[in-house]
Coordinates of C-alpha atoms in Angstrom, one line a residue:
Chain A
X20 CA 0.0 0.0 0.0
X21 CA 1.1 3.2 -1.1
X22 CA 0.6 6.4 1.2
X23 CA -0.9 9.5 -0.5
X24 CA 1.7 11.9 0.3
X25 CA 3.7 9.3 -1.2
X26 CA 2.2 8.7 -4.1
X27 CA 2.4 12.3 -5.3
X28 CA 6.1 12.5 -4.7
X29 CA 6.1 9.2 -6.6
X30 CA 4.1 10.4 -9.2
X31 CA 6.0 13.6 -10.0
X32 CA 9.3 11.7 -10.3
X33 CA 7.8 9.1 -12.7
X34 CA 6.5 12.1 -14.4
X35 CA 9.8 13.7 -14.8
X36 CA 10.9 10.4 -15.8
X37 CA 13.2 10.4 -12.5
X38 CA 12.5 7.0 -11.3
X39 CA 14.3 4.4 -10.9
X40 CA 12.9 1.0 -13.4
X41 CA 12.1 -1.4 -10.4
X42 CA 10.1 1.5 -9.0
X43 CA 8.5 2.6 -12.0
X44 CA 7.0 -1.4 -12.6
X45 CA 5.6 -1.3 -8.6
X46 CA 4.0 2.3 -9.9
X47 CA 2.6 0.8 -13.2
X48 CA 1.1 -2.3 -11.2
X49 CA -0.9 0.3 -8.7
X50 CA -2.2 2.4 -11.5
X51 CA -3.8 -0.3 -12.6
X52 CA -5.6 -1.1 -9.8
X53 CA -5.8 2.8 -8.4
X54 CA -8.4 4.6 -10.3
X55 CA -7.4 7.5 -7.9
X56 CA -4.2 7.8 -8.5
X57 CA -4.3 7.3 -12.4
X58 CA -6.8 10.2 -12.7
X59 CA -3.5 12.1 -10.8
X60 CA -1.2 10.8 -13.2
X61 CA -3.3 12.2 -16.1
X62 CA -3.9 15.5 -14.5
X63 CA -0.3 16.1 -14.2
X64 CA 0.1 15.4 -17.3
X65 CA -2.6 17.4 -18.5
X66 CA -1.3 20.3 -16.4
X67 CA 2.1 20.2 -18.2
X68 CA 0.3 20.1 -21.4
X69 CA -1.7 23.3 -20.6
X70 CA 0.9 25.3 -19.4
X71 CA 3.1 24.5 -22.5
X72 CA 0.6 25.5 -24.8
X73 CA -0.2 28.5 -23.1
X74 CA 3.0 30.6 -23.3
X75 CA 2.5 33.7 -24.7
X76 CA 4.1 35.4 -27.7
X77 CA 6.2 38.2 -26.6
X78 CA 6.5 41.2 -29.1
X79 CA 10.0 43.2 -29.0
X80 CA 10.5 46.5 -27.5
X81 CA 10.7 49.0 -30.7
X82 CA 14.3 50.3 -30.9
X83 CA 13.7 53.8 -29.5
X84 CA 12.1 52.3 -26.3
X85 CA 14.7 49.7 -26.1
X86 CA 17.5 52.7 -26.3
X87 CA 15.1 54.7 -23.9
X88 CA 15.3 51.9 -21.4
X89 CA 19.3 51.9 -21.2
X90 CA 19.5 55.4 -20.8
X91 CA 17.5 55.1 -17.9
X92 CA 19.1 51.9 -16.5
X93 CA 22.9 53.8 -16.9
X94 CA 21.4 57.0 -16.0
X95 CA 20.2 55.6 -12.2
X96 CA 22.8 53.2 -12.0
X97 CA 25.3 55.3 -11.9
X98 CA 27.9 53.9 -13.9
X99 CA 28.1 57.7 -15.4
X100 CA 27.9 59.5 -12.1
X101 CA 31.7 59.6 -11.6
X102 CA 31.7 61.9 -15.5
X103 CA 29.6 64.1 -13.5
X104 CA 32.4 66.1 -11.4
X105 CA 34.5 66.7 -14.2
X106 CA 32.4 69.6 -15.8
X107 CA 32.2 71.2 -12.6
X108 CA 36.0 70.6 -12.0
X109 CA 36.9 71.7 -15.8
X110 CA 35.1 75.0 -14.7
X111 CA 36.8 75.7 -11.2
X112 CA 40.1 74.7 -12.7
X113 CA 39.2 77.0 -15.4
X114 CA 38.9 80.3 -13.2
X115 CA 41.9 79.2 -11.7
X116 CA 44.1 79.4 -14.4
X117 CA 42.6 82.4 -15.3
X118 CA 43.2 84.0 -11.4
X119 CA 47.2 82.7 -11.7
X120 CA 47.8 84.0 -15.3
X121 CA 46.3 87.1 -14.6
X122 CA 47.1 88.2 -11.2
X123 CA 49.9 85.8 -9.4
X124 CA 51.7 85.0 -12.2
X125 CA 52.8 87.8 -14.0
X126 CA 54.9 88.7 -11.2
X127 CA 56.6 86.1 -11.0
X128 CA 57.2 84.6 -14.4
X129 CA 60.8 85.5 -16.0
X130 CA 61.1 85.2 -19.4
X131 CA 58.8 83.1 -20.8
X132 CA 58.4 84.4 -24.7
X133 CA 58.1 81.3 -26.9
X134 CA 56.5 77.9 -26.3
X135 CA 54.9 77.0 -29.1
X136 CA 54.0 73.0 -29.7
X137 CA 55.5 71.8 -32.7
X138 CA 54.0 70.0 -35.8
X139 CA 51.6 67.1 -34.6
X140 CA 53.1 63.4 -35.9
X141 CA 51.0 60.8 -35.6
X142 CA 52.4 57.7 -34.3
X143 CA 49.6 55.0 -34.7
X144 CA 46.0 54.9 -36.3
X145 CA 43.3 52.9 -35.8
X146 CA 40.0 52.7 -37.4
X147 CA 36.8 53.0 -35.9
X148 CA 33.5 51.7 -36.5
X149 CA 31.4 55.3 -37.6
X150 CA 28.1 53.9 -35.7
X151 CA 29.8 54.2 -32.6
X152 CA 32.3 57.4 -33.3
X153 CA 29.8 59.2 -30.7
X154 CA 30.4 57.2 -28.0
X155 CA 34.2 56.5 -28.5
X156 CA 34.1 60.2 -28.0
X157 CA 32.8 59.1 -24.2
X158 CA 36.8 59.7 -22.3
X159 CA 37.6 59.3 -19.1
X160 CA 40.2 60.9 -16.7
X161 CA 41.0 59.9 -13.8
X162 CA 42.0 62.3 -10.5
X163 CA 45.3 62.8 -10.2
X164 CA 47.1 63.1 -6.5
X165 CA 47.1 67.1 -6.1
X166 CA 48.0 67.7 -9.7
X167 CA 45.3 69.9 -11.9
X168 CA 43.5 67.5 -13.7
X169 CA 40.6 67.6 -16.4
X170 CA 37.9 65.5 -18.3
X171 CA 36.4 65.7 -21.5
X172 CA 33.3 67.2 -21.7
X173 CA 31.4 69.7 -24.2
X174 CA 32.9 72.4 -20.9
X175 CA 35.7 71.1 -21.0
X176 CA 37.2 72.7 -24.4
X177 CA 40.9 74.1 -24.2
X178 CA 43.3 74.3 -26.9
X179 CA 46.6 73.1 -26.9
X180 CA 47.9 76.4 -27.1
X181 CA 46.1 77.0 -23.8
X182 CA 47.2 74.0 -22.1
X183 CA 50.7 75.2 -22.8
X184 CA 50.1 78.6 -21.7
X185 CA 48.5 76.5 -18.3
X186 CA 51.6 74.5 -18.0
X187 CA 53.9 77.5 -18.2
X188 CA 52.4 79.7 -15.4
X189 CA 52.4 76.4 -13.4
X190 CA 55.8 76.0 -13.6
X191 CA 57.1 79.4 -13.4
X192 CA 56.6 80.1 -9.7
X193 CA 58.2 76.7 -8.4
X194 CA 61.6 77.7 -10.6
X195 CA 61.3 81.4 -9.3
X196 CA 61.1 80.0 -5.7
X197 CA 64.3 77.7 -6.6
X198 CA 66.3 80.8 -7.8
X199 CA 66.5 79.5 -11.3
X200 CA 63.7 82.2 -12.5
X201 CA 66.5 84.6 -14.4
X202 CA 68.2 81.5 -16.2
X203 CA 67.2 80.9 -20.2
X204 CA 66.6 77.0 -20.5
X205 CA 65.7 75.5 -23.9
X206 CA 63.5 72.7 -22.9
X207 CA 63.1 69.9 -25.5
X208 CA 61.2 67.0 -25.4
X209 CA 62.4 63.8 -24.8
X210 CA 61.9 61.5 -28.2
X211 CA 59.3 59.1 -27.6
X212 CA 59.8 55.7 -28.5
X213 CA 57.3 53.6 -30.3
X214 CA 56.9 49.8 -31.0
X215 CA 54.6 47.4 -31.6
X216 CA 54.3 45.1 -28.5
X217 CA 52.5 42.2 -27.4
X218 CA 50.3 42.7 -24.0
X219 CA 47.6 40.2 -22.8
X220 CA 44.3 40.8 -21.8
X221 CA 43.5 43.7 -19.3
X222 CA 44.0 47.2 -19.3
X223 CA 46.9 49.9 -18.0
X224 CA 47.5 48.3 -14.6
X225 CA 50.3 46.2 -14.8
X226 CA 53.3 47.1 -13.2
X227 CA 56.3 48.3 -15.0
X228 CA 58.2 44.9 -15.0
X229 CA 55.2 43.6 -16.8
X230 CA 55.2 45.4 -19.0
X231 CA 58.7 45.4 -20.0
X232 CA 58.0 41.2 -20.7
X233 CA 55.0 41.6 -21.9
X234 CA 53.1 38.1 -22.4
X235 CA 51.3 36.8 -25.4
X236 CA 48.2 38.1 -26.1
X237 CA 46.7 41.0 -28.7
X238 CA 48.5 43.6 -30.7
X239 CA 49.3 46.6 -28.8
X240 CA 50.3 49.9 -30.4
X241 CA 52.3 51.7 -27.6
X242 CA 54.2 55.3 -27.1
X243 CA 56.6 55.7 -24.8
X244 CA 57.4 58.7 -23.7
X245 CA 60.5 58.7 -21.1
X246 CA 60.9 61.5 -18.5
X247 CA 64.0 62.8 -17.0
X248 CA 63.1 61.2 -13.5
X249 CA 63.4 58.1 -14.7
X250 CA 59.6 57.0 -15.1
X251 CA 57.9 56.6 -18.4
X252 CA 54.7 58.2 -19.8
X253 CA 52.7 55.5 -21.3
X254 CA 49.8 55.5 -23.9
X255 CA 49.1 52.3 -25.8
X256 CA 46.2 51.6 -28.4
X257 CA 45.2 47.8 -28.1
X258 CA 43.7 45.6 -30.7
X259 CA 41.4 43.6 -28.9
X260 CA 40.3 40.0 -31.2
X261 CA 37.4 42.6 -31.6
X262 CA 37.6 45.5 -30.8
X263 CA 40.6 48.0 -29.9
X264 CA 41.1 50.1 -26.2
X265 CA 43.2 53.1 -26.3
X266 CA 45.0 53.8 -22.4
X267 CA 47.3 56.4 -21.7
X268 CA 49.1 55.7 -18.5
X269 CA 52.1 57.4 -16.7
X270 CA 54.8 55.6 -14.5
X271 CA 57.1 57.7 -12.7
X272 CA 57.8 59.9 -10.2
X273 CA 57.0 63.7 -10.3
X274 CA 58.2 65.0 -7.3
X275 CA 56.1 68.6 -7.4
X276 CA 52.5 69.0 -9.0
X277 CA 54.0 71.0 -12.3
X278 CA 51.9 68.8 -14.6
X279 CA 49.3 69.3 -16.6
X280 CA 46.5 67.3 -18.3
X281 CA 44.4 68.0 -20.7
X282 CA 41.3 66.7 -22.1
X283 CA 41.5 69.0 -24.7
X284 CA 38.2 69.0 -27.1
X285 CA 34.4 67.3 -28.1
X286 CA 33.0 68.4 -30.6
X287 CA 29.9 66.3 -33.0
X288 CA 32.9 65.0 -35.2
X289 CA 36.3 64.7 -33.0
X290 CA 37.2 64.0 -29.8
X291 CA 40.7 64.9 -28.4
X292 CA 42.4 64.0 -24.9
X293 CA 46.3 64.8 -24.5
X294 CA 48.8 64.8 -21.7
X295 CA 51.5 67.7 -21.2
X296 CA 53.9 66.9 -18.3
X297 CA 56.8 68.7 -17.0
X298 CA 59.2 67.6 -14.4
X299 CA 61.9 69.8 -12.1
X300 CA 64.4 69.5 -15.0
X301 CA 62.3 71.0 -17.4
X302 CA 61.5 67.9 -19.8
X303 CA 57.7 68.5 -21.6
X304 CA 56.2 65.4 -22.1
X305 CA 52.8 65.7 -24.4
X306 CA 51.2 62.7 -26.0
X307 CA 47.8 63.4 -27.7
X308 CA 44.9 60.8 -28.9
X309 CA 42.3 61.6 -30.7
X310 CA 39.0 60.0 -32.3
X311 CA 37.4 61.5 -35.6
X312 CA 34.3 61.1 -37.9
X313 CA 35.4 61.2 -41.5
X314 CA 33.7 60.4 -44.7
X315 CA 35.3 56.9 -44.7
X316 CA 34.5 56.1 -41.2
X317 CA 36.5 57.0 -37.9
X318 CA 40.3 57.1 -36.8
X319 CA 41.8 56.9 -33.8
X320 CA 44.9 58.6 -33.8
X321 CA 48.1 58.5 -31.8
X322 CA 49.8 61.7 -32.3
X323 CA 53.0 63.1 -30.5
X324 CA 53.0 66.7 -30.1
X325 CA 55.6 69.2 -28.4
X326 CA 58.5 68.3 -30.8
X327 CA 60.9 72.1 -30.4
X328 CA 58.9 73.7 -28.0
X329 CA 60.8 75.7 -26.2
X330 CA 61.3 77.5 -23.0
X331 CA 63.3 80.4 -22.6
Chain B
X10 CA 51.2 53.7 -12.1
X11 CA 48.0 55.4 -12.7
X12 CA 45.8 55.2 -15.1
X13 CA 45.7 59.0 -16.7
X14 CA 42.9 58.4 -19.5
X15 CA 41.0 55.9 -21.2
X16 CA 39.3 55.6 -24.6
X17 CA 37.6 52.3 -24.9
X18 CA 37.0 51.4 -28.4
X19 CA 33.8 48.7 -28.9
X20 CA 34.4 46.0 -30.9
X21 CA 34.2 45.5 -34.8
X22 CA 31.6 42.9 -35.2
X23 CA 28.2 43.0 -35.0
X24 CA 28.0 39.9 -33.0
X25 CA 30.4 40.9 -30.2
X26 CA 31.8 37.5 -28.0
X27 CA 31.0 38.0 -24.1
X28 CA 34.6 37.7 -23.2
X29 CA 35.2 41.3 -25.3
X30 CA 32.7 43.3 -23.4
X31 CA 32.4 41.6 -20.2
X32 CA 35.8 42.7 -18.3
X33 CA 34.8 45.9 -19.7
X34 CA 32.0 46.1 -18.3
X35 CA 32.8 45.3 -14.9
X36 CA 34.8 48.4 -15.1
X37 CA 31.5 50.3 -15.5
X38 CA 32.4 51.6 -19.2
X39 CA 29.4 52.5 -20.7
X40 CA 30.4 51.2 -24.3
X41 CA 30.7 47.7 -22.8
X42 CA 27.4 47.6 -20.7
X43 CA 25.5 48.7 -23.9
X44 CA 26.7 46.0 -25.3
X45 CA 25.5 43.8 -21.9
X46 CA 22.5 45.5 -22.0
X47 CA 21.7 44.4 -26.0
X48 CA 22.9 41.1 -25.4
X49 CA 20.2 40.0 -23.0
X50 CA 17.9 42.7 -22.7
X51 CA 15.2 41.3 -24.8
X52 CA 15.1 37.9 -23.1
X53 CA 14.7 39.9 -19.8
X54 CA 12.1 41.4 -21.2
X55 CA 10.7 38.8 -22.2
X56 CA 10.6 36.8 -18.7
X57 CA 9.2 39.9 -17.1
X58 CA 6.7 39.9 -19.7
X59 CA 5.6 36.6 -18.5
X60 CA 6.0 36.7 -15.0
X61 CA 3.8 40.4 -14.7
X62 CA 1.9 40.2 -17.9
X63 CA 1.7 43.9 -18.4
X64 CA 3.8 45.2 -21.0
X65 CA 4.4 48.2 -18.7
X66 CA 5.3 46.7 -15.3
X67 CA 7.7 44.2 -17.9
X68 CA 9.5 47.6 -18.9
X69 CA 9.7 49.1 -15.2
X70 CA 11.0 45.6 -13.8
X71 CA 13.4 45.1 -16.6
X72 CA 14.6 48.5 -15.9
X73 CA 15.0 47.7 -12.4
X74 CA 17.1 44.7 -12.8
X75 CA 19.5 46.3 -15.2
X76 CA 20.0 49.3 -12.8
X77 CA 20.8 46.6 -10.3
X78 CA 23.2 44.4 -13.0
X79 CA 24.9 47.8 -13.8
X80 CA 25.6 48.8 -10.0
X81 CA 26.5 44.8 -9.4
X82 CA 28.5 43.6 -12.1
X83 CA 31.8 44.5 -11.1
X84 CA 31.6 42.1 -7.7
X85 CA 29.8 39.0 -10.6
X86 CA 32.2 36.4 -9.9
X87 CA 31.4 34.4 -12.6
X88 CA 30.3 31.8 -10.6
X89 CA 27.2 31.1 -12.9
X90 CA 26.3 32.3 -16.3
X91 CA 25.5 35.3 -17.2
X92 CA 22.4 35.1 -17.8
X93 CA 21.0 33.3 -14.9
X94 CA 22.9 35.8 -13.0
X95 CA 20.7 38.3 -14.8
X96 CA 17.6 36.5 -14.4
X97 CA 17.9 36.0 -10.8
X98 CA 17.5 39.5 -10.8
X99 CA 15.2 40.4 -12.5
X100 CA 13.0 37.6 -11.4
X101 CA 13.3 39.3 -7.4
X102 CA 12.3 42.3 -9.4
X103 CA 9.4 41.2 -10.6
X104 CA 8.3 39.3 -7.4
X105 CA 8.7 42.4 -5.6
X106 CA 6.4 44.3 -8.3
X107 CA 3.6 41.2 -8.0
X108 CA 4.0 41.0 -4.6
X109 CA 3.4 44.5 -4.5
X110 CA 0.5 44.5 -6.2
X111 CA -3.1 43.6 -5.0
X112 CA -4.7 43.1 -8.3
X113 CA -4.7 40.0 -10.6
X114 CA -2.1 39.8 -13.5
X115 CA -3.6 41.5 -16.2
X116 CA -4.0 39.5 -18.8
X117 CA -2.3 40.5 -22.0
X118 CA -3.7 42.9 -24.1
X119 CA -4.0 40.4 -27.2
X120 CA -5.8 38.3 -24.6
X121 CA -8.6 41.0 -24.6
X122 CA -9.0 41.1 -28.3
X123 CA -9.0 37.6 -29.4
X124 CA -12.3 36.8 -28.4
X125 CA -12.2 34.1 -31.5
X126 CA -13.8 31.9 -29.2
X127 CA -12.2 28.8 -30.9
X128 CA -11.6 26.1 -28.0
X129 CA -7.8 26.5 -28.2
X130 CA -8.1 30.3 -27.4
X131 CA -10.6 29.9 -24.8
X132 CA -8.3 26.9 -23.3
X133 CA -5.2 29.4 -23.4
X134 CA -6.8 32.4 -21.7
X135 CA -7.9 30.2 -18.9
X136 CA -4.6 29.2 -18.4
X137 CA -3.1 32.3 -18.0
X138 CA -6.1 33.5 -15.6
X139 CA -5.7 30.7 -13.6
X140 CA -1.8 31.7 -14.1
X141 CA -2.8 35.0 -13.0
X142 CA -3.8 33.8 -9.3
X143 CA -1.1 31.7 -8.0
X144 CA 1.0 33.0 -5.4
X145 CA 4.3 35.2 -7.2
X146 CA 6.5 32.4 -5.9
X147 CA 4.6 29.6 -8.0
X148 CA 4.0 31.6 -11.0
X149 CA 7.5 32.5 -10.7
X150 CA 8.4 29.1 -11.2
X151 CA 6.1 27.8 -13.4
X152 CA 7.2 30.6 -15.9
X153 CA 10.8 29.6 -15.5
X154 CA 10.0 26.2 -16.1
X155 CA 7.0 25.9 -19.1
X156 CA 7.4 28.9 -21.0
X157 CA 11.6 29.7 -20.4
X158 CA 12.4 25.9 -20.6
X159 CA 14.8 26.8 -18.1
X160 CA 16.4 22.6 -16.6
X161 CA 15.9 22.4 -12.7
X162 CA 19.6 23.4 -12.0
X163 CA 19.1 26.6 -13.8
X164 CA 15.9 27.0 -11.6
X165 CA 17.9 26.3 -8.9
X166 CA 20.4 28.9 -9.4
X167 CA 18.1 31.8 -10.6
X168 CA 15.6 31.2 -7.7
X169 CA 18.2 30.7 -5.1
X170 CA 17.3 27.6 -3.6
X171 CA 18.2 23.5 -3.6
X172 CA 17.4 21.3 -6.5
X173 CA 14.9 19.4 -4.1
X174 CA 13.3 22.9 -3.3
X175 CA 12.7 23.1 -6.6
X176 CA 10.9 19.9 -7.6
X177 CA 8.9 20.5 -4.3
X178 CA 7.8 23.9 -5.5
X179 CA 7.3 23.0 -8.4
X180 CA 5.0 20.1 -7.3
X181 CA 3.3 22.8 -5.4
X182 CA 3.2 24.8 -8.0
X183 CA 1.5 23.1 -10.4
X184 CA -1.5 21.7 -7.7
X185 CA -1.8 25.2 -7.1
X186 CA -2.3 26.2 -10.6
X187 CA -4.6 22.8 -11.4
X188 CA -6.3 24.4 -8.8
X189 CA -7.0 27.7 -9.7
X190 CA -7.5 26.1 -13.2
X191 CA -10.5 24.1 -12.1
X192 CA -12.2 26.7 -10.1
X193 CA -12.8 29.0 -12.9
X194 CA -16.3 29.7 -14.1

């Protein structure tokens, strides 16, 4: 004799063809003689059968509700909320530069006639798809300890020329208070290096003896920039299997908060973000990469700038 | 070493692999969980089309459970797929929206309008009705198991309980249902 509770545990398992043979021929022989518990076995069957039949047909979401819907999701998520300071910042920094230039510095600052960056060479290129130019235009900057910092953003458009012009007010008054303020210096900028490497997977946190054995993995287009302390500027376009991830890094130390970085520009068709860095000995460091719209699709580009600036 | 800027490019193909976008991702670029978000997105919406039968509840709860996925990705361990990590979420989502809410399911709009009366039509609505008034739980899995085909392991992992759990809700599950079936009018 077969309990009830029993049964419908029995049942189910037989139904989900879970059990066992011997087992199954003592459950044939009682629904046999069970009218009971063969009207169960058909209801569960039945049951199963319904609910099958019954799923509904799902339409899509149309495109623009579909796009609608991710907006909202990143929006309230947050993933974008860290972008947000950087206008703010941009602006600040902004009436900053324009207090130093215009009041502090010009008491301070010696001769500082010409700095002018020098003809922009591009160093590696990589195409783009042009669906998604817009959002390759999306760049992100990370703080940096005590030094002035900026992100890309529609506020955030500077020009070179005006990052220069930042960079040399910011380092006039820490060479005035060394006693070097009367002294001409011709600053040049250290040739950057660049090769083709292997790196694997990952991006822009290995540590400097990984990098210099890089392992197997995609192509990496990398420009290295070396500064007089010793450390490295780094900014390296990878070839992902599909898809590519620009980085620019710096290794290094900088002793004194005399650099300067720039997102520089975003506008509908090209998006620019560049690095200018000085150190105590006067070495200009400025690597630039920048992603375009153009008729045949989009570029990024690697470009070196800063070749003969000089800083008397 | 710090990382000074970063321009992630998204990836060639139409068809992009997981493994391109996902590390990505977990870094929160926005590139990479637009490409997360059309990966699964409409089979989301498609479960919490199911589970709350209203096309605009569906929307809100798969909303919901991508704002979580976003905010929760980078600590996703990989210790299941994707995508049952996803629908775990958005299946508490939409529990907490029908647990929330006093009134029946509504039934589908097309539901309403295909008043054909043919015996396969009529069969079908009174499925879902009787659907309609289980308890979130059971309909939960019932959905998961009839109309996602999801196995009992994938159950398991979505509705966060032990593969016995599962067969015994789902036992419970369908009496319920054959229940609520066989009390309609």
């Amino acid at each position: 004799m077969i309990h009830r509770w029993r049964m419908r545990r029995t049942l189910f398992s037989f139904h989900e063809g879970e059990l066992p043979e011997a087992k199954r021929a003592v459950l044939d022989a009682h629904l046999e003689q069970c009218p009971e518990c063969a009207e169960a076995r058909r209801r569960l069957a039945e049951s199963d059968r319904l609910l099958a039949a019954a799923c509904p047909e799902t339409e899509a979401l149309s495109a623009e509700a579909t796009g609608l819907l991710f907006q909202r999701a990143l929006a309230k998520s947050g993933a974008q909320r860290r972008h947000a300071w950087w206008p703010s910042l941009v602006v600040v920094g902004g009436a900053v530069a324009v207090f130093f230039v215009g009041v502090i510095a010009p008491s301070w600052v010696p001769i500082l006639d010409v700095m002018q960056p020098g003809t922009p060479t591009t160093i590696a290129q990589v195409p783009v798809s042009p669906a998604r130019a817009r959002a390759d235009r999306e760049v992100v900057l990370h703080r940096d300890q005590g030094a002035p910092t900026a992100g890309a953003s529609q506020a955030g458009i500077a020009p070179p020329e005006e990052a220069f012009r930042v960079a040399k007010r910011l380092l006039a008054p820490r060479r005035h208070s060394h006693g070097h303020s009367r002294r001409s210096l011709v600053l040049s900028r250290p040739e950057p290096s660049f090769s083709p490497l292997r790196f694997g997977e990952g991006q822009g946190e290995r540590s400097r003896s990984q990098r210099t054995s890089p392992p197997k993995g995609p192509e990496a287009a990398t420009l290295r920039a070396p500064e007089a302390d010793g450390g490295v500027m780094v900014a390296r376009a990878e070839a992902q299997p599909r898809g590519q991830m620009f980085i620019m890094l710096t290794a290094g130390q900088v002793d004194e908060p005399v650099t300067v970085r720039q997102a520089l520009e975003e506008t509908p068709g090209y998006a620019r973000v560049a690095a200018l860095q000085s150190d105590v000995n006067g070495n200009l460091v400025w690597t630039q990469a920048t992603v375009s719209s153009e008729p045949s699709g989009s570029a990024l580009v690697l470009q070196s700038l800063g070749d003969g600036a000089r800083y008397r | 070493m710090e990382i000074l800027a970063a321009v992630a490019l998204p990836p060639r193909t139409k068809v992009p692999d997981e493994r391109d976008w996902l590390p990505a991702a977990r870094l929160g670029e926005p590139w990479a969980l637009e490409q997360f978000y059309h990966a699964y997105q409409p089979q989301v919406y498609a479960l919490c089309r199911r589970l709350l039968g209203r096309c605009e509840d569906a929307q809100d709860a798969t909303q919901a459970a991508f704002v979580r996925a976003f905010r929760e990705l980078a600590r996703f361990r990989g210790d299941s797929a994707v995508r049952t990590w996803l629908y775990r979420i958005a299946v508490n989502e939409a529990l907490g929206m029908l647990r929330r809410r006093r009134d029946a399911l509504a039934l589908a709009e097309e539901d309403a309008c295909a008043a054909d009366g043919t015996p396969a039509v009529v069969e079908r609505l009174a499925v879902r009705a009787a659907l309609a008034r289980v308890t979130p739980a059971h309909r939960a899995i019932l959905v998961l198991r009839f109309w996602e085909g999801l196995s009992y392991l994938e159950i398991a992992a979505v509705l966060g309980i032990s593969l016995p759990a599962v067969k015994m809700r789902l036992q419970r599950a369908r009496e319920e249902f054959r229940k609520q079936y066989e009390e309609q009018p």
